[in-house]
Amino acid sequence: MKKFLGIALGVLTAIGGFVDIGDLVTNAQVGARFGLSLGWVVLFGVLGICVFAEMSGRVAAVSRRATFDLVRERLGPRMALVNLVGSLGVTLLTFIAEIGGVALALMLVTSVNHVLVVPFIGLLVWAVLWRARFSVLENVLGLLGLCLVVFTVALWQLGPDWGSLSHQLATVDKPVDESWTTFAYYSVALFGAAMTPYEVFFFSSGGVEDGWSAKDIPLMRANVFIGFPLGGLLSLSIAGAAWVVLGPAGVMVGTLGQVGLPVAVALGKIGLAVAIVGFVAATFGAACETGLSVGYSIAQFRGWQWGKFVRPEKAARFHVVLLLSTLLAVGVLLSTVDPIMVTEISVVFSAVALPLTYFPILVVANDPDYMGQHANGRLANVMGSIYLVAVFLAALAAIPLMVITKMGTL
Amino acid sequence: MNIARLAAGLLVLVLGSGCVPATPSSSEWAGQASRALDSVAGEVATARIVLREHREDDLLAKVAVVMLADSEEAIGKTSDDITTTQRPPGHTRQYDKVTAEIDQASSLVTEVRTAVVAGDEAALPALDSKLRREEQDLSDLAGALR
């Protein structure tokens, strides 16, 4: 019974923790313009994140060491530095976007300008990273993030033409008034949002924090292969609800309020309130995860003591990085930069950094010196290789498509 | 020496071209204007849905105001973008029409936000009709430019 509850809790937090500001905004933008025509990208991206999260989780469980730690040892400091710079840049950008997302969600209910709220959110994020236990952070925010299931309920309540939505999902096509280049741009953005690099760093480092061993591999796999796909279903629900309510009106989603509007239309005040709780939990949870990921990646690269399982004074440099990155994020947001724009940029640059993140994981997961009998099998390698080709293509196309389509505005 | 002169010439050219606002071609300008109108029509549509939900008491107290203010801000940005773009020769009438329509949309969304904040329920049905008409006018003008 206890084991079953453990699995259930892990799966539920994986669902709730899957969606972040990038998923919220990108899925609503794409849904309003393309319906579920790009749903296959979400499904493809979810399978990809499952493949690499399973690999990095297995690496953590077997070696009891996190990704960056092994990348530096296995591939050398130069390759590890390239890996660090690419992933760190995107994770920092995502961290900024997530804190901005919390501020925007709070602005919806308080009407206080998001810039004024940002310093308090930064302080709260830092306090949680400093004081809260890892399990509390993971479970409470993950479970509250489940409030986003309200989008699935809203889609059901809106009573869409399910045949038309299924057809959109099953065929690679676009609405007549959209161009193929814009279609390609949003495909890359959705792929980047689904496979954000910080997710694997957080997952593998979290595994070390939780003290996973080889016997925890089945539990870890249940979290990944049940929780993440159900999280992907939330993404599709956001897109579907946006298509039904905002698509016919030609709304181009540019604010968090517009993301939540379909829920208000379908379920009224209570539904909207639940959605806003979900926004806050999802973005605050992701802010903590990305903040920790910044600290994890630098500390693991430099070989410092890291993690929340050790007392802060024993991991002083790790906590200094957390503090400085929080200050940096708050500073950037105080410059009045639009958090939604930061989010849009972060998902595209996430696509650019994907090969730097995932190639080393594939190498380490194949190394029998670290992995022993748990090294990648044929299926994991075939899937990993297919996804490496996909992430290379996405990385190459991301910036040219961003320029050509003027960030999807054409 | 020749290379230095060439480099200096290129630098002057680059700096010079950077100082003069680029003039888009007719088709580029028309494309930009129609996209701006589509974007504004989307914001007017958002305001209409927000107003409808507000009247049906489906929105939390502050959400309607925040969303209407967001729409105003977005329209303002679009307006700035299109008015600061150098219009090509011979497009003065179209330019005036586009900017006037966007200004009208902006004023209308401001009017809606003011009425919602003031709790002027009696004014809301008429504003709903105005928003519908404005949305249609913006879409028609955008279609004519494509």
mmCIF file of N, CA and C in Angstrom, chain A residues 107-111 245-246 249-252 254-258 261 264-265 267-269 272-273 276 338 406 409-410, chain B residues 32 35 38-39 41-43 45-46 48-50 52-53 57-67 70-71 77 135:
data_model
loop_
_atom_site.group_PDB
_atom_site.id
_atom_site.type_symbol
_atom_site.label_atom_id
_atom_site.label_comp_id
_atom_site.label_asym_id
_atom_site.label_seq_id
_atom_site.Cartn_x
_atom_site.Cartn_y
_atom_site.Cartn_z
ATOM 1 N N MET A 107 -0.861 39.119 -10.667
ATOM 2 C CA MET A 107 -1.419 40.386 -11.151
ATOM 3 C C MET A 107 -2.888 40.201 -11.568
ATOM 4 N N LEU A 108 -3.202 39.017 -12.097
ATOM 5 C CA LEU A 108 -4.577 38.765 -12.545
ATOM 6 C C LEU A 108 -5.580 38.895 -11.403
ATOM 7 N N VAL A 109 -5.184 38.456 -10.213
ATOM 8 C CA VAL A 109 -6.145 38.509 -9.100
ATOM 9 C C VAL A 109 -5.995 39.745 -8.222
ATOM 10 N N THR A 110 -4.820 40.389 -8.292
ATOM 11 C CA THR A 110 -4.637 41.553 -7.402
ATOM 12 C C THR A 110 -4.707 42.882 -8.149
ATOM 13 N N SER A 111 -4.482 42.827 -9.461
ATOM 14 C CA SER A 111 -4.358 43.990 -10.359
ATOM 15 C C SER A 111 -3.156 44.871 -10.001
ATOM 16 N N VAL A 245 -12.255 28.560 -27.987
ATOM 17 C CA VAL A 245 -12.742 29.872 -27.536
ATOM 18 C C VAL A 245 -12.071 31.037 -28.285
ATOM 19 N N LEU A 246 -10.738 30.953 -28.421
ATOM 20 C CA LEU A 246 -10.002 32.098 -28.966
ATOM 21 C C LEU A 246 -9.802 32.009 -30.485
ATOM 22 N N ALA A 249 -12.296 33.791 -32.796
ATOM 23 C CA ALA A 249 -12.259 35.253 -32.641
ATOM 24 C C ALA A 249 -10.943 35.845 -33.160
ATOM 25 N N GLY A 250 -10.033 35.003 -33.611
ATOM 26 C CA GLY A 250 -8.754 35.494 -34.152
ATOM 27 C C GLY A 250 -7.843 36.084 -33.094
ATOM 28 N N VAL A 251 -8.001 35.645 -31.850
ATOM 29 C CA VAL A 251 -7.162 36.183 -30.764
ATOM 30 C C VAL A 251 -5.762 35.588 -30.843
ATOM 31 N N MET A 252 -4.737 36.469 -30.780
ATOM 32 C CA MET A 252 -3.357 35.990 -30.728
ATOM 33 C C MET A 252 -2.911 36.114 -29.271
ATOM 34 N N GLY A 254 -1.175 36.726 -26.017
ATOM 35 C CA GLY A 254 0.026 37.461 -25.628
ATOM 36 C C GLY A 254 0.062 37.755 -24.136
ATOM 37 N N THR A 255 -0.975 37.280 -23.415
ATOM 38 C CA THR A 255 -0.995 37.509 -21.961
ATOM 39 C C THR A 255 -1.470 36.237 -21.254
ATOM 40 N N LEU A 256 -1.161 36.149 -19.972
ATOM 41 C CA LEU A 256 -1.584 34.977 -19.196
ATOM 42 C C LEU A 256 -3.105 34.963 -19.017
ATOM 43 N N GLY A 257 -3.694 36.159 -18.983
ATOM 44 C CA GLY A 257 -5.153 36.247 -18.873
ATOM 45 C C GLY A 257 -5.827 35.563 -20.053
ATOM 46 N N GLN A 258 -5.270 35.772 -21.249
ATOM 47 C CA GLN A 258 -5.847 35.143 -22.439
ATOM 48 C C GLN A 258 -5.695 33.620 -22.377
ATOM 49 N N LEU A 261 -8.607 32.533 -20.205
ATOM 50 C CA LEU A 261 -9.961 32.953 -20.602
ATOM 51 C C LEU A 261 -10.878 31.786 -21.004
ATOM 52 N N ALA A 264 -12.600 30.397 -18.007
ATOM 53 C CA ALA A 264 -13.672 31.259 -17.490
ATOM 54 C C ALA A 264 -14.930 31.085 -18.332
ATOM 55 N N VAL A 265 -14.742 31.007 -19.646
ATOM 56 C CA VAL A 265 -15.899 30.847 -20.537
ATOM 57 C C VAL A 265 -16.613 29.521 -20.245
ATOM 58 N N LEU A 267 -16.207 27.405 -17.410
ATOM 59 C CA LEU A 267 -16.521 27.004 -16.032
ATOM 60 C C LEU A 267 -16.777 28.172 -15.082
ATOM 61 N N GLY A 268 -16.702 29.386 -15.594
ATOM 62 C CA GLY A 268 -17.008 30.550 -14.752
ATOM 63 C C GLY A 268 -15.927 30.847 -13.719
ATOM 64 N N LYS A 269 -16.359 31.596 -12.687
ATOM 65 C CA LYS A 269 -15.434 32.118 -11.678
ATOM 66 C C LYS A 269 -14.604 31.032 -10.988
ATOM 67 N N LEU A 272 -12.002 29.552 -13.163
ATOM 68 C CA LEU A 272 -10.895 30.489 -13.378
ATOM 69 C C LEU A 272 -10.003 30.581 -12.140
ATOM 70 N N ALA A 273 -10.644 30.583 -10.965
ATOM 71 C CA ALA A 273 -9.860 30.652 -9.718
ATOM 72 C C ALA A 273 -8.940 29.427 -9.606
ATOM 73 N N ILE A 276 -6.065 29.807 -11.957
ATOM 74 C CA ILE A 276 -5.040 30.758 -11.486
ATOM 75 C C ILE A 276 -4.182 30.120 -10.390
ATOM 76 N N ASP A 338 8.947 42.293 -20.806
ATOM 77 C CA ASP A 338 7.700 41.537 -20.789
ATOM 78 C C ASP A 338 7.989 40.048 -20.535
ATOM 79 N N LYS A 406 9.637 36.542 -37.683
ATOM 80 C CA LYS A 406 9.573 37.618 -36.677
ATOM 81 C C LYS A 406 8.880 37.110 -35.411
ATOM 82 N N THR A 409 5.113 36.149 -35.724
ATOM 83 C CA THR A 409 4.088 37.179 -35.951
ATOM 84 C C THR A 409 3.672 37.269 -37.417
ATOM 85 N N LEU A 410 4.400 36.603 -38.307
ATOM 86 C CA LEU A 410 4.027 36.679 -39.736
ATOM 87 C C LEU A 410 2.914 35.694 -40.061
ATOM 88 N N GLN B 32 2.399 44.518 -43.356
ATOM 89 C CA GLN B 32 2.595 44.911 -41.953
ATOM 90 C C GLN B 32 1.314 45.545 -41.390
ATOM 91 N N ARG B 35 -1.365 42.891 -40.769
ATOM 92 C CA ARG B 35 -1.063 42.092 -39.569
ATOM 93 C C ARG B 35 -1.362 42.903 -38.303
ATOM 94 N N ASP B 38 -5.059 42.857 -37.845
ATOM 95 C CA ASP B 38 -5.478 41.535 -37.325
ATOM 96 C C ASP B 38 -5.197 41.433 -35.833
ATOM 97 N N SER B 39 -4.001 41.923 -35.454
ATOM 98 C CA SER B 39 -3.620 41.845 -34.049
ATOM 99 C C SER B 39 -4.556 42.687 -33.189
ATOM 100 N N ALA B 41 -7.597 43.543 -33.991
ATOM 101 C CA ALA B 41 -8.916 42.878 -34.011
ATOM 102 C C ALA B 41 -8.951 41.762 -32.958
ATOM 103 N N GLY B 42 -7.832 41.063 -32.798
ATOM 104 C CA GLY B 42 -7.748 40.006 -31.785
ATOM 105 C C GLY B 42 -7.899 40.573 -30.379
ATOM 106 N N GLU B 43 -7.309 41.747 -30.153
ATOM 107 C CA GLU B 43 -7.425 42.371 -28.822
ATOM 108 C C GLU B 43 -8.848 42.875 -28.573
ATOM 109 N N ALA B 45 -11.443 41.519 -29.886
ATOM 110 C CA ALA B 45 -12.211 40.285 -29.641
ATOM 111 C C ALA B 45 -12.026 39.825 -28.196
ATOM 112 N N THR B 46 -10.792 39.942 -27.695
ATOM 113 C CA THR B 46 -10.538 39.578 -26.293
ATOM 114 C C THR B 46 -11.391 40.446 -25.378
ATOM 115 N N ARG B 48 -14.136 41.904 -26.071
ATOM 116 C CA ARG B 48 -15.554 41.529 -26.206
ATOM 117 C C ARG B 48 -15.873 40.284 -25.357
ATOM 118 N N ILE B 49 -14.975 39.276 -25.432
ATOM 119 C CA ILE B 49 -15.220 38.052 -24.645
ATOM 120 C C ILE B 49 -15.165 38.380 -23.149
ATOM 121 N N VAL B 50 -14.182 39.214 -22.778
ATOM 122 C CA VAL B 50 -14.050 39.596 -21.357
ATOM 123 C C VAL B 50 -15.315 40.321 -20.891
ATOM 124 N N ARG B 52 -18.318 40.112 -22.159
ATOM 125 C CA ARG B 52 -19.429 39.152 -22.088
ATOM 126 C C ARG B 52 -19.373 38.332 -20.789
ATOM 127 N N GLU B 53 -18.166 37.844 -20.489
ATOM 128 C CA GLU B 53 -18.024 37.022 -19.277
ATOM 129 C C GLU B 53 -18.225 37.856 -18.020
ATOM 130 N N ASP B 57 -21.069 37.454 -15.008
ATOM 131 C CA ASP B 57 -20.475 37.235 -13.691
ATOM 132 C C ASP B 57 -19.587 35.977 -13.657
ATOM 133 N N ASP B 58 -18.864 35.747 -14.748
ATOM 134 C CA ASP B 58 -17.994 34.569 -14.840
ATOM 135 C C ASP B 58 -16.540 34.890 -14.503
ATOM 136 N N LEU B 59 -16.229 36.170 -14.275
ATOM 137 C CA LEU B 59 -14.827 36.541 -14.028
ATOM 138 C C LEU B 59 -14.647 37.045 -12.600
ATOM 139 N N LEU B 60 -13.494 36.759 -12.030
ATOM 140 C CA LEU B 60 -13.164 37.309 -10.716
ATOM 141 C C LEU B 60 -13.051 38.825 -10.856
ATOM 142 N N ALA B 61 -13.293 39.523 -9.738
ATOM 143 C CA ALA B 61 -13.432 40.985 -9.774
ATOM 144 C C ALA B 61 -12.343 41.709 -10.564
ATOM 145 N N LYS B 62 -11.069 41.400 -10.259
ATOM 146 C CA LYS B 62 -9.990 42.192 -10.874
ATOM 147 C C LYS B 62 -9.582 41.677 -12.259
ATOM 148 N N VAL B 63 -9.946 40.437 -12.553
ATOM 149 C CA VAL B 63 -9.440 39.826 -13.790
ATOM 150 C C VAL B 63 -9.885 40.603 -15.030
ATOM 151 N N ALA B 64 -11.166 41.001 -15.042
ATOM 152 C CA ALA B 64 -11.686 41.714 -16.219
ATOM 153 C C ALA B 64 -10.897 43.003 -16.454
ATOM 154 N N VAL B 65 -10.654 43.732 -15.373
ATOM 155 C CA VAL B 65 -9.948 45.013 -15.507
ATOM 156 C C VAL B 65 -8.508 44.791 -15.985
ATOM 157 N N VAL B 66 -7.842 43.794 -15.401
ATOM 158 C CA VAL B 66 -6.452 43.510 -15.806
ATOM 159 C C VAL B 66 -6.410 43.122 -17.281
ATOM 160 N N MET B 67 -7.362 42.281 -17.696
ATOM 161 C CA MET B 67 -7.333 41.826 -19.091
ATOM 162 C C MET B 67 -7.650 42.955 -20.066
ATOM 163 N N ASP B 70 -4.596 45.026 -20.287
ATOM 164 C CA ASP B 70 -3.614 44.337 -21.136
ATOM 165 C C ASP B 70 -3.922 44.556 -22.617
ATOM 166 N N SER B 71 -5.216 44.489 -22.957
ATOM 167 C CA SER B 71 -5.609 44.687 -24.361
ATOM 168 C C SER B 71 -5.293 46.110 -24.813
ATOM 169 N N LYS B 77 0.909 49.258 -28.249
ATOM 170 C CA LYS B 77 2.195 48.835 -28.825
ATOM 171 C C LYS B 77 2.084 48.661 -30.330
ATOM 172 N N GLU B 135 -14.608 45.134 -34.370
ATOM 173 C CA GLU B 135 -13.879 43.914 -34.744
ATOM 174 C C GLU B 135 -14.069 43.642 -36.237
#
